[in-house]
Amino acid sequence: MTDLPAQSPLSLRGLSVTYGDKPALSVVDARFPHAALSAIIGPNGAGKSTLLKASLGIVQHLSGEIAFFGQPLAAARSRVAYVPQRASVDWDFPTTVLDVVQMGQYRRAGLWGRLSAGLRAQALECLDRVGMTDFATRQIGQLSGGQQQRVFLARALAQEAELYLLDEPFAGVDAATERAIVDVLRELRAAGKSVIAVHHDLSTVAEYFDHVFLVNVSRIAEGPVATAFTPANLHATYGGRLGTAPFGLAAE
Ligand code: ADP
Ligand code: MG
């Protein structure tokens, strides 16, 4: 067991990850808040995706402790949903939109090898929440990038998790999809769920998120957007690579 905090949906202590001998994360501590929308931000190659993957055991970590709701992943797995970065998914896999959403339900589908009518109705409701009902019988490979992203969010919703880990949910989506996704994330928060999203658009951090985690291999800062999303912390995270000043920065 771990003594990391049970009220935090994801907490890390001293997490280090290397690929070969190259450090991707170095002794990272984190404590993401419950029933809140949290953003992980940092430049390309900062270790943002690695933080999610290492937490989920998709990549090995060198050292450190990881707790979901104060427990090891094995004890909390059914409470956690994950939507990977879009580029890492095989879009040619021949399957329909509804099939993809129902993959999120397999833990609740029982041993019968069949999905009940009730689960199918719930899967359709998840598609409705992301505005994709009309596409239920479409092949996933025939959708636009934004539509695919909505479907993968619907699959995560079908899991009925308590923590949603989303890797760049807004990357390459159109404005309507971005609004639809933001609405869903706010509904999740209102229902007491937690969301941790890797986010690349600094101009929307303050509008969309409550909590921010700034990383560049090491943790730079973490806290409420109002206090942690500062020019000094952004400079420490991005160095000279940050071009124009983003909107919505907290005052220093
Ligand atoms: P981010 O999501 O912040 O852009 P990543 O976590 O994907 O960054 O990657 C962090 C660093 O680790 C990068 O330098 C990347 O090239 C490297 N990396 C990521 N995945 C692998 C892997 N499977 N094998 C080797 N290096 C990797
Ligand atoms: Mg990434």
PDB file of C-alpha atoms and ligand atoms in Angstrom:
ATOM      1  CA  MET A   1       0.000   0.000   0.000  1.00  0.00           C
ATOM      2  CA  THR A   2       0.939   3.595  -0.349  1.00  0.00           C
ATOM      3  CA  ASP A   3       0.420   6.545   1.933  1.00  0.00           C
ATOM      4  CA  LEU A   4      -0.302   8.940  -0.934  1.00  0.00           C
ATOM      5  CA  PRO A   5      -3.539  10.905  -0.433  1.00  0.00           C
ATOM      6  CA  ALA A   6      -6.843   9.088  -1.025  1.00  0.00           C
ATOM      7  CA  GLN A   7      -8.699  12.287  -1.892  1.00  0.00           C
ATOM      8  CA  SER A   8      -6.412  12.938  -4.871  1.00  0.00           C
ATOM      9  CA  PRO A   9      -7.412  11.007  -8.012  1.00  0.00           C
ATOM     10  CA  LEU A  10      -3.737  10.889  -9.030  1.00  0.00           C
ATOM     11  CA  SER A  11      -0.714  11.619  -6.913  1.00  0.00           C
ATOM     12  CA  LEU A  12       2.937  11.042  -7.696  1.00  0.00           C
ATOM     13  CA  ARG A  13       5.990  11.046  -5.500  1.00  0.00           C
ATOM     14  CA  GLY A  14       9.496  11.113  -6.959  1.00  0.00           C
ATOM     15  CA  LEU A  15       8.430   9.686 -10.317  1.00  0.00           C
ATOM     16  CA  SER A  16      11.366   9.163 -12.664  1.00  0.00           C
ATOM     17  CA  VAL A  17      11.199   7.656 -16.156  1.00  0.00           C
ATOM     18  CA  THR A  18      14.015   7.069 -18.619  1.00  0.00           C
ATOM     19  CA  TYR A  19      13.949   5.813 -22.199  1.00  0.00           C
ATOM     20  CA  GLY A  20      17.267   4.023 -22.570  1.00  0.00           C
ATOM     21  CA  ASP A  21      19.536   6.334 -20.608  1.00  0.00           C
ATOM     22  CA  LYS A  22      17.645   9.505 -21.548  1.00  0.00           C
ATOM     23  CA  PRO A  23      15.593  10.974 -18.680  1.00  0.00           C
ATOM     24  CA  ALA A  24      11.997  11.807 -19.660  1.00  0.00           C
ATOM     25  CA  LEU A  25      10.754  12.611 -16.139  1.00  0.00           C
ATOM     26  CA  SER A  26      12.997  13.382 -13.206  1.00  0.00           C
ATOM     27  CA  VAL A  27      11.791  12.988  -9.611  1.00  0.00           C
ATOM     28  CA  VAL A  28       8.325  14.417 -10.246  1.00  0.00           C
ATOM     29  CA  ASP A  29       5.857  15.053  -7.444  1.00  0.00           C
ATOM     30  CA  ALA A  30       2.213  15.824  -8.181  1.00  0.00           C
ATOM     31  CA  ARG A  31      -1.098  15.940  -6.429  1.00  0.00           C
ATOM     32  CA  PHE A  32      -4.008  16.473  -8.791  1.00  0.00           C
ATOM     33  CA  PRO A  33      -7.230  17.685  -7.150  1.00  0.00           C
ATOM     34  CA  HIS A  34     -10.548  15.857  -6.939  1.00  0.00           C
ATOM     35  CA  ALA A  35     -13.596  17.022  -8.959  1.00  0.00           C
ATOM     36  CA  ALA A  36     -11.523  19.530 -10.914  1.00  0.00           C
ATOM     37  CA  LEU A  37     -10.190  20.081 -14.421  1.00  0.00           C
ATOM     38  CA  SER A  38      -6.381  19.934 -14.420  1.00  0.00           C
ATOM     39  CA  ALA A  39      -4.034  20.800 -17.292  1.00  0.00           C
ATOM     40  CA  ILE A  40      -0.559  19.363 -17.801  1.00  0.00           C
ATOM     41  CA  ILE A  41       1.450  21.862 -19.826  1.00  0.00           C
ATOM     42  CA  GLY A  42       5.019  22.030 -21.068  1.00  0.00           C
ATOM     43  CA  PRO A  43       6.951  22.143 -24.352  1.00  0.00           C
ATOM     44  CA  ASN A  44       7.211  19.276 -26.853  1.00  0.00           C
ATOM     45  CA  GLY A  45       9.219  16.438 -25.383  1.00  0.00           C
ATOM     46  CA  ALA A  46       8.680  17.691 -21.801  1.00  0.00           C
ATOM     47  CA  GLY A  47       7.382  14.312 -20.661  1.00  0.00           C
ATOM     48  CA  LYS A  48       3.647  15.124 -20.564  1.00  0.00           C
ATOM     49  CA  SER A  49       2.497  11.986 -22.364  1.00  0.00           C
ATOM     50  CA  THR A  50       5.080  10.005 -20.449  1.00  0.00           C
ATOM     51  CA  LEU A  51       3.582  11.193 -17.170  1.00  0.00           C
ATOM     52  CA  LEU A  52       0.192   9.743 -18.124  1.00  0.00           C
ATOM     53  CA  LYS A  53       1.645   6.540 -19.593  1.00  0.00           C
ATOM     54  CA  ALA A  54       3.945   5.883 -16.641  1.00  0.00           C
ATOM     55  CA  SER A  55       1.087   6.496 -14.203  1.00  0.00           C
ATOM     56  CA  LEU A  56      -0.973   3.886 -16.085  1.00  0.00           C
ATOM     57  CA  GLY A  57       1.887   1.395 -16.296  1.00  0.00           C
ATOM     58  CA  ILE A  58       2.010   1.669 -20.105  1.00  0.00           C
ATOM     59  CA  VAL A  59       5.675   2.622 -19.795  1.00  0.00           C
ATOM     60  CA  GLN A  60       7.889   1.449 -16.949  1.00  0.00           C
ATOM     61  CA  HIS A  61       9.088   3.911 -14.353  1.00  0.00           C
ATOM     62  CA  LEU A  62      12.553   3.853 -12.891  1.00  0.00           C
ATOM     63  CA  SER A  63      11.531   4.933  -9.416  1.00  0.00           C
ATOM     64  CA  GLY A  64       8.816   6.713  -7.513  1.00  0.00           C
ATOM     65  CA  GLU A  65       5.321   6.108  -6.215  1.00  0.00           C
ATOM     66  CA  ILE A  66       2.019   6.415  -8.077  1.00  0.00           C
ATOM     67  CA  ALA A  67      -1.400   6.380  -6.429  1.00  0.00           C
ATOM     68  CA  PHE A  68      -4.898   6.631  -7.853  1.00  0.00           C
ATOM     69  CA  PHE A  69      -7.318   7.609  -5.083  1.00  0.00           C
ATOM     70  CA  GLY A  70      -4.589   6.622  -2.645  1.00  0.00           C
ATOM     71  CA  GLN A  71      -4.320   3.126  -4.103  1.00  0.00           C
ATOM     72  CA  PRO A  72      -2.082   1.314  -6.567  1.00  0.00           C
ATOM     73  CA  LEU A  73      -3.380   1.191 -10.139  1.00  0.00           C
ATOM     74  CA  ALA A  74      -4.396  -2.461  -9.842  1.00  0.00           C
ATOM     75  CA  ALA A  75      -6.932  -1.555  -7.164  1.00  0.00           C
ATOM     76  CA  ALA A  76      -8.269   1.514  -8.968  1.00  0.00           C
ATOM     77  CA  ARG A  77      -8.139   0.520 -12.632  1.00  0.00           C
ATOM     78  CA  SER A  78     -11.903   0.495 -13.181  1.00  0.00           C
ATOM     79  CA  ARG A  79     -12.119   4.063 -11.860  1.00  0.00           C
ATOM     80  CA  VAL A  80      -9.708   5.440 -14.474  1.00  0.00           C
ATOM     81  CA  ALA A  81     -10.335   6.141 -18.188  1.00  0.00           C
ATOM     82  CA  TYR A  82      -7.609   7.124 -20.645  1.00  0.00           C
ATOM     83  CA  VAL A  83      -7.772   8.702 -24.095  1.00  0.00           C
ATOM     84  CA  PRO A  84      -4.303   8.589 -25.706  1.00  0.00           C
ATOM     85  CA  GLN A  85      -2.811  11.214 -27.990  1.00  0.00           C
ATOM     86  CA  ARG A  86      -4.505  10.807 -31.356  1.00  0.00           C
ATOM     87  CA  ALA A  87      -1.409   9.990 -33.377  1.00  0.00           C
ATOM     88  CA  SER A  88      -0.871   6.842 -31.335  1.00  0.00           C
ATOM     89  CA  VAL A  89      -4.116   5.130 -32.381  1.00  0.00           C
ATOM     90  CA  ASP A  90      -4.546   2.797 -35.360  1.00  0.00           C
ATOM     91  CA  TRP A  91      -7.363   4.394 -37.376  1.00  0.00           C
ATOM     92  CA  ASP A  92      -7.467   1.686 -40.028  1.00  0.00           C
ATOM     93  CA  PHE A  93      -8.849  -0.859 -37.586  1.00  0.00           C
ATOM     94  CA  PRO A  94     -12.175  -1.922 -39.198  1.00  0.00           C
ATOM     95  CA  THR A  95     -14.824  -1.188 -36.595  1.00  0.00           C
ATOM     96  CA  THR A  96     -17.897   0.982 -36.201  1.00  0.00           C
ATOM     97  CA  VAL A  97     -18.282   4.030 -34.003  1.00  0.00           C
ATOM     98  CA  LEU A  98     -20.713   2.208 -31.691  1.00  0.00           C
ATOM     99  CA  ASP A  99     -18.290  -0.734 -31.361  1.00  0.00           C
ATOM    100  CA  VAL A 100     -15.558   1.655 -30.280  1.00  0.00           C
ATOM    101  CA  VAL A 101     -17.787   3.187 -27.608  1.00  0.00           C
ATOM    102  CA  GLN A 102     -18.855  -0.268 -26.379  1.00  0.00           C
ATOM    103  CA  MET A 103     -15.188  -1.216 -25.914  1.00  0.00           C
ATOM    104  CA  GLY A 104     -15.356   1.159 -22.961  1.00  0.00           C
ATOM    105  CA  GLN A 105     -17.961  -1.065 -21.335  1.00  0.00           C
ATOM    106  CA  TYR A 106     -16.202  -4.398 -21.390  1.00  0.00           C
ATOM    107  CA  ARG A 107     -15.458  -4.335 -17.686  1.00  0.00           C
ATOM    108  CA  ARG A 108     -19.172  -4.111 -16.943  1.00  0.00           C
ATOM    109  CA  ALA A 109     -20.311  -6.455 -19.696  1.00  0.00           C
ATOM    110  CA  GLY A 110     -19.906  -9.493 -17.472  1.00  0.00           C
ATOM    111  CA  LEU A 111     -18.795 -12.949 -18.471  1.00  0.00           C
ATOM    112  CA  TRP A 112     -21.504 -13.531 -21.034  1.00  0.00           C
ATOM    113  CA  GLY A 113     -19.491 -12.255 -23.957  1.00  0.00           C
ATOM    114  CA  ARG A 114     -22.494 -10.218 -25.065  1.00  0.00           C
ATOM    115  CA  LEU A 115     -23.559  -6.700 -24.304  1.00  0.00           C
ATOM    116  CA  SER A 116     -27.019  -6.124 -22.980  1.00  0.00           C
ATOM    117  CA  ALA A 117     -29.578  -3.800 -24.539  1.00  0.00           C
ATOM    118  CA  GLY A 118     -29.133  -1.535 -21.536  1.00  0.00           C
ATOM    119  CA  LEU A 119     -25.430  -1.165 -22.175  1.00  0.00           C
ATOM    120  CA  ARG A 120     -26.111  -0.453 -25.846  1.00  0.00           C
ATOM    121  CA  ALA A 121     -28.549   2.298 -24.882  1.00  0.00           C
ATOM    122  CA  GLN A 122     -25.945   3.735 -22.533  1.00  0.00           C
ATOM    123  CA  ALA A 123     -23.323   3.662 -25.302  1.00  0.00           C
ATOM    124  CA  LEU A 124     -25.713   5.559 -27.590  1.00  0.00           C
ATOM    125  CA  GLU A 125     -26.298   8.085 -24.828  1.00  0.00           C
ATOM    126  CA  CYS A 126     -22.523   8.641 -24.583  1.00  0.00           C
ATOM    127  CA  LEU A 127     -22.429   9.262 -28.340  1.00  0.00           C
ATOM    128  CA  ASP A 128     -25.260  11.749 -27.900  1.00  0.00           C
ATOM    129  CA  ARG A 129     -23.287  13.600 -25.218  1.00  0.00           C
ATOM    130  CA  VAL A 130     -20.504  14.228 -27.727  1.00  0.00           C
ATOM    131  CA  GLY A 131     -22.904  14.996 -30.602  1.00  0.00           C
ATOM    132  CA  MET A 132     -22.092  11.835 -32.601  1.00  0.00           C
ATOM    133  CA  THR A 133     -25.365   9.858 -32.525  1.00  0.00           C
ATOM    134  CA  ASP A 134     -25.789  10.074 -36.295  1.00  0.00           C
ATOM    135  CA  PHE A 135     -22.452   8.355 -36.831  1.00  0.00           C
ATOM    136  CA  ALA A 136     -23.079   5.216 -34.753  1.00  0.00           C
ATOM    137  CA  THR A 137     -22.849   2.770 -37.656  1.00  0.00           C
ATOM    138  CA  ARG A 138     -20.033   4.572 -39.491  1.00  0.00           C
ATOM    139  CA  GLN A 139     -16.566   2.999 -39.748  1.00  0.00           C
ATOM    140  CA  ILE A 140     -14.210   4.818 -37.393  1.00  0.00           C
ATOM    141  CA  GLY A 141     -11.655   5.267 -40.204  1.00  0.00           C
ATOM    142  CA  GLN A 142     -14.161   7.313 -42.237  1.00  0.00           C
ATOM    143  CA  LEU A 143     -14.431  10.112 -39.657  1.00  0.00           C
ATOM    144  CA  SER A 144     -12.590  13.406 -39.502  1.00  0.00           C
ATOM    145  CA  GLY A 145      -9.971  13.872 -36.807  1.00  0.00           C
ATOM    146  CA  GLY A 146     -12.343  15.899 -34.620  1.00  0.00           C
ATOM    147  CA  GLN A 147     -15.102  13.311 -34.983  1.00  0.00           C
ATOM    148  CA  GLN A 148     -12.700  10.512 -34.056  1.00  0.00           C
ATOM    149  CA  GLN A 149     -11.664  12.459 -30.990  1.00  0.00           C
ATOM    150  CA  ARG A 150     -15.321  12.803 -29.920  1.00  0.00           C
ATOM    151  CA  VAL A 151     -15.834   9.057 -30.351  1.00  0.00           C
ATOM    152  CA  PHE A 152     -12.842   8.248 -28.175  1.00  0.00           C
ATOM    153  CA  LEU A 153     -14.167  10.622 -25.540  1.00  0.00           C
ATOM    154  CA  ALA A 154     -17.539   8.823 -25.772  1.00  0.00           C
ATOM    155  CA  ARG A 155     -15.735   5.528 -25.172  1.00  0.00           C
ATOM    156  CA  ALA A 156     -14.123   6.982 -22.064  1.00  0.00           C
ATOM    157  CA  LEU A 157     -17.545   8.216 -20.879  1.00  0.00           C
ATOM    158  CA  ALA A 158     -19.015   4.732 -21.429  1.00  0.00           C
ATOM    159  CA  GLN A 159     -16.473   3.427 -18.938  1.00  0.00           C
ATOM    160  CA  GLU A 160     -18.184   5.463 -16.198  1.00  0.00           C
ATOM    161  CA  ALA A 161     -14.848   6.240 -14.617  1.00  0.00           C
ATOM    162  CA  GLU A 162     -14.105   8.769 -11.882  1.00  0.00           C
ATOM    163  CA  LEU A 163     -10.823  10.023 -13.328  1.00  0.00           C
ATOM    164  CA  TYR A 164     -10.372  10.863 -17.010  1.00  0.00           C
ATOM    165  CA  LEU A 165      -6.814  11.113 -18.356  1.00  0.00           C
ATOM    166  CA  LEU A 166      -6.861  12.845 -21.753  1.00  0.00           C
ATOM    167  CA  ASP A 167      -3.745  13.368 -23.863  1.00  0.00           C
ATOM    168  CA  GLU A 168      -4.227  16.530 -25.961  1.00  0.00           C
ATOM    169  CA  PRO A 169      -7.993  16.181 -26.405  1.00  0.00           C
ATOM    170  CA  PHE A 170      -8.186  19.391 -28.443  1.00  0.00           C
ATOM    171  CA  ALA A 171      -5.292  18.723 -30.824  1.00  0.00           C
ATOM    172  CA  GLY A 172      -6.409  19.106 -34.433  1.00  0.00           C
ATOM    173  CA  VAL A 173     -10.137  19.426 -33.690  1.00  0.00           C
ATOM    174  CA  ASP A 174     -12.409  22.131 -35.096  1.00  0.00           C
ATOM    175  CA  ALA A 175     -13.919  24.894 -32.937  1.00  0.00           C
ATOM    176  CA  ALA A 176     -17.307  23.142 -32.637  1.00  0.00           C
ATOM    177  CA  THR A 177     -15.665  19.939 -31.409  1.00  0.00           C
ATOM    178  CA  GLU A 178     -13.530  21.869 -28.944  1.00  0.00           C
ATOM    179  CA  ARG A 179     -16.657  23.484 -27.468  1.00  0.00           C
ATOM    180  CA  ALA A 180     -18.436  20.122 -27.345  1.00  0.00           C
ATOM    181  CA  ILE A 181     -15.493  18.547 -25.508  1.00  0.00           C
ATOM    182  CA  VAL A 182     -15.225  21.454 -23.052  1.00  0.00           C
ATOM    183  CA  ASP A 183     -18.950  21.110 -22.287  1.00  0.00           C
ATOM    184  CA  VAL A 184     -18.518  17.397 -21.568  1.00  0.00           C
ATOM    185  CA  LEU A 185     -15.523  18.074 -19.307  1.00  0.00           C
ATOM    186  CA  ARG A 186     -17.559  20.628 -17.341  1.00  0.00           C
ATOM    187  CA  GLU A 187     -20.414  18.120 -16.969  1.00  0.00           C
ATOM    188  CA  LEU A 188     -17.930  15.577 -15.631  1.00  0.00           C
ATOM    189  CA  ARG A 189     -16.632  18.085 -13.078  1.00  0.00           C
ATOM    190  CA  ALA A 190     -20.179  18.987 -12.046  1.00  0.00           C
ATOM    191  CA  ALA A 191     -20.809  15.273 -11.471  1.00  0.00           C
ATOM    192  CA  GLY A 192     -17.812  15.099  -9.118  1.00  0.00           C
ATOM    193  CA  LYS A 193     -15.407  13.495 -11.615  1.00  0.00           C
ATOM    194  CA  SER A 194     -11.809  14.544 -12.143  1.00  0.00           C
ATOM    195  CA  VAL A 195     -10.104  15.309 -15.446  1.00  0.00           C
ATOM    196  CA  ILE A 196      -6.367  15.568 -16.128  1.00  0.00           C
ATOM    197  CA  ALA A 197      -5.621  16.716 -19.672  1.00  0.00           C
ATOM    198  CA  VAL A 198      -2.369  17.336 -21.473  1.00  0.00           C
ATOM    199  CA  HIS A 199      -3.036  20.715 -23.038  1.00  0.00           C
ATOM    200  CA  HIS A 200      -0.971  22.606 -25.596  1.00  0.00           C
ATOM    201  CA  ASP A 201      -2.918  25.846 -26.058  1.00  0.00           C
ATOM    202  CA  LEU A 202      -1.763  28.310 -23.428  1.00  0.00           C
ATOM    203  CA  SER A 203      -4.411  30.841 -24.500  1.00  0.00           C
ATOM    204  CA  THR A 204      -7.246  28.665 -23.129  1.00  0.00           C
ATOM    205  CA  VAL A 205      -5.676  27.322 -19.927  1.00  0.00           C
ATOM    206  CA  ALA A 206      -7.270  29.947 -17.680  1.00  0.00           C
ATOM    207  CA  GLU A 207     -10.696  29.599 -19.287  1.00  0.00           C
ATOM    208  CA  TYR A 208     -10.877  25.806 -19.310  1.00  0.00           C
ATOM    209  CA  PHE A 209      -8.923  24.611 -16.288  1.00  0.00           C
ATOM    210  CA  ASP A 210      -8.916  24.958 -12.496  1.00  0.00           C
ATOM    211  CA  HIS A 211      -5.505  23.492 -11.765  1.00  0.00           C
ATOM    212  CA  VAL A 212      -2.278  23.489 -13.710  1.00  0.00           C
ATOM    213  CA  PHE A 213       0.823  21.294 -13.647  1.00  0.00           C
ATOM    214  CA  LEU A 214       3.861  22.722 -15.471  1.00  0.00           C
ATOM    215  CA  VAL A 215       6.534  20.248 -16.450  1.00  0.00           C
ATOM    216  CA  ASN A 216       9.748  20.148 -18.409  1.00  0.00           C
ATOM    217  CA  VAL A 217      11.304  16.810 -17.436  1.00  0.00           C
ATOM    218  CA  SER A 218      11.189  18.104 -13.855  1.00  0.00           C
ATOM    219  CA  ARG A 219       8.122  19.581 -12.265  1.00  0.00           C
ATOM    220  CA  ILE A 220       8.271  23.377 -12.573  1.00  0.00           C
ATOM    221  CA  ALA A 221       5.106  24.309 -10.655  1.00  0.00           C
ATOM    222  CA  GLU A 222       1.697  23.016  -9.692  1.00  0.00           C
ATOM    223  CA  GLY A 223      -1.383  24.646  -8.234  1.00  0.00           C
ATOM    224  CA  PRO A 224      -4.603  26.529  -8.925  1.00  0.00           C
ATOM    225  CA  VAL A 225      -4.492  28.379 -12.252  1.00  0.00           C
ATOM    226  CA  ALA A 226      -4.920  31.660 -10.361  1.00  0.00           C
ATOM    227  CA  THR A 227      -1.609  31.227  -8.549  1.00  0.00           C
ATOM    228  CA  ALA A 228       0.507  28.776 -10.582  1.00  0.00           C
ATOM    229  CA  PHE A 229      -0.122  29.912 -14.178  1.00  0.00           C
ATOM    230  CA  THR A 230       2.252  32.868 -13.978  1.00  0.00           C
ATOM    231  CA  PRO A 231       4.649  34.416 -16.504  1.00  0.00           C
ATOM    232  CA  ALA A 232       7.592  33.407 -14.304  1.00  0.00           C
ATOM    233  CA  ASN A 233       6.483  29.776 -14.172  1.00  0.00           C
ATOM    234  CA  LEU A 234       5.828  29.747 -17.919  1.00  0.00           C
ATOM    235  CA  HIS A 235       9.257  31.193 -18.556  1.00  0.00           C
ATOM    236  CA  ALA A 236      10.796  28.524 -16.343  1.00  0.00           C
ATOM    237  CA  THR A 237       8.869  25.856 -18.267  1.00  0.00           C
ATOM    238  CA  TYR A 238       9.310  27.029 -21.840  1.00  0.00           C
ATOM    239  CA  GLY A 239      12.436  29.177 -21.583  1.00  0.00           C
ATOM    240  CA  GLY A 240      12.957  31.289 -24.702  1.00  0.00           C
ATOM    241  CA  ARG A 241      10.685  29.025 -26.737  1.00  0.00           C
ATOM    242  CA  LEU A 242       7.531  30.867 -25.679  1.00  0.00           C
ATOM    243  CA  GLY A 243       6.711  33.352 -28.423  1.00  0.00           C
ATOM    244  CA  THR A 244       3.832  35.731 -27.764  1.00  0.00           C
ATOM    245  CA  ALA A 245       2.477  36.148 -24.262  1.00  0.00           C
ATOM    246  CA  PRO A 246      -0.596  33.965 -23.691  1.00  0.00           C
ATOM    247  CA  PHE A 247      -3.924  35.349 -22.514  1.00  0.00           C
ATOM    248  CA  GLY A 248      -5.361  34.854 -19.062  1.00  0.00           C
ATOM    249  CA  LEU A 249      -2.133  34.735 -17.126  1.00  0.00           C
ATOM    250  CA  ALA A 250      -2.352  35.022 -13.394  1.00  0.00           C
ATOM    251  CA  ALA A 251      -0.903  38.252 -12.044  1.00  0.00           C
ATOM    252  CA  GLU A 252       2.492  37.980 -10.408  1.00  0.00           C
TER     253      GLU A 252
HETATM  254  P1  ADP B   1       5.457  15.271 -24.572  1.00  0.00           P
HETATM  255  O1  ADP B   1       4.194  14.476 -24.505  1.00  0.00           O
HETATM  256  O2  ADP B   1       5.613  16.261 -23.463  1.00  0.00           O
HETATM  257  O3  ADP B   1       5.661  15.938 -25.914  1.00  0.00           O
HETATM  258  P2  ADP B   1       6.730  12.663 -24.326  1.00  0.00           P
HETATM  259  O4  ADP B   1       6.357  12.244 -22.965  1.00  0.00           O
HETATM  260  O5  ADP B   1       6.010  12.058 -25.465  1.00  0.00           O
HETATM  261  O6  ADP B   1       6.700  14.266 -24.419  1.00  0.00           O
HETATM  262  O7  ADP B   1       8.275  12.392 -24.557  1.00  0.00           O
HETATM  263  C1  ADP B   1       9.269  12.836 -23.663  1.00  0.00           C
HETATM  264  C2  ADP B   1      10.631  12.500 -24.234  1.00  0.00           C
HETATM  265  O8  ADP B   1      10.809  11.096 -24.283  1.00  0.00           O
HETATM  266  C3  ADP B   1      10.834  12.985 -25.658  1.00  0.00           C
HETATM  267  O9  ADP B   1      12.182  13.383 -25.816  1.00  0.00           O
HETATM  268  C4  ADP B   1      10.524  11.780 -26.501  1.00  0.00           C
HETATM  269  O10 ADP B   1      11.209  11.833 -27.721  1.00  0.00           O
HETATM  270  C5  ADP B   1      11.013  10.653 -25.626  1.00  0.00           C
HETATM  271  N1  ADP B   1      10.224   9.417 -25.805  1.00  0.00           N
HETATM  272  C6  ADP B   1       8.887   9.299 -25.687  1.00  0.00           C
HETATM  273  N2  ADP B   1       8.479   8.035 -25.870  1.00  0.00           N
HETATM  274  C7  ADP B   1       9.598   7.321 -26.141  1.00  0.00           C
HETATM  275  C8  ADP B   1       9.865   5.952 -26.422  1.00  0.00           C
HETATM  276  N3  ADP B   1       8.878   5.044 -26.483  1.00  0.00           N
HETATM  277  N4  ADP B   1      11.148   5.595 -26.635  1.00  0.00           N
HETATM  278  C9  ADP B   1      12.149   6.482 -26.570  1.00  0.00           C
HETATM  279  N5  ADP B   1      11.979   7.789 -26.312  1.00  0.00           N
HETATM  280  C10 ADP B   1      10.728   8.218 -26.093  1.00  0.00           C
HETATM  281 MG    MG B   2       2.680  14.117 -25.822  1.00  0.00          MG
END
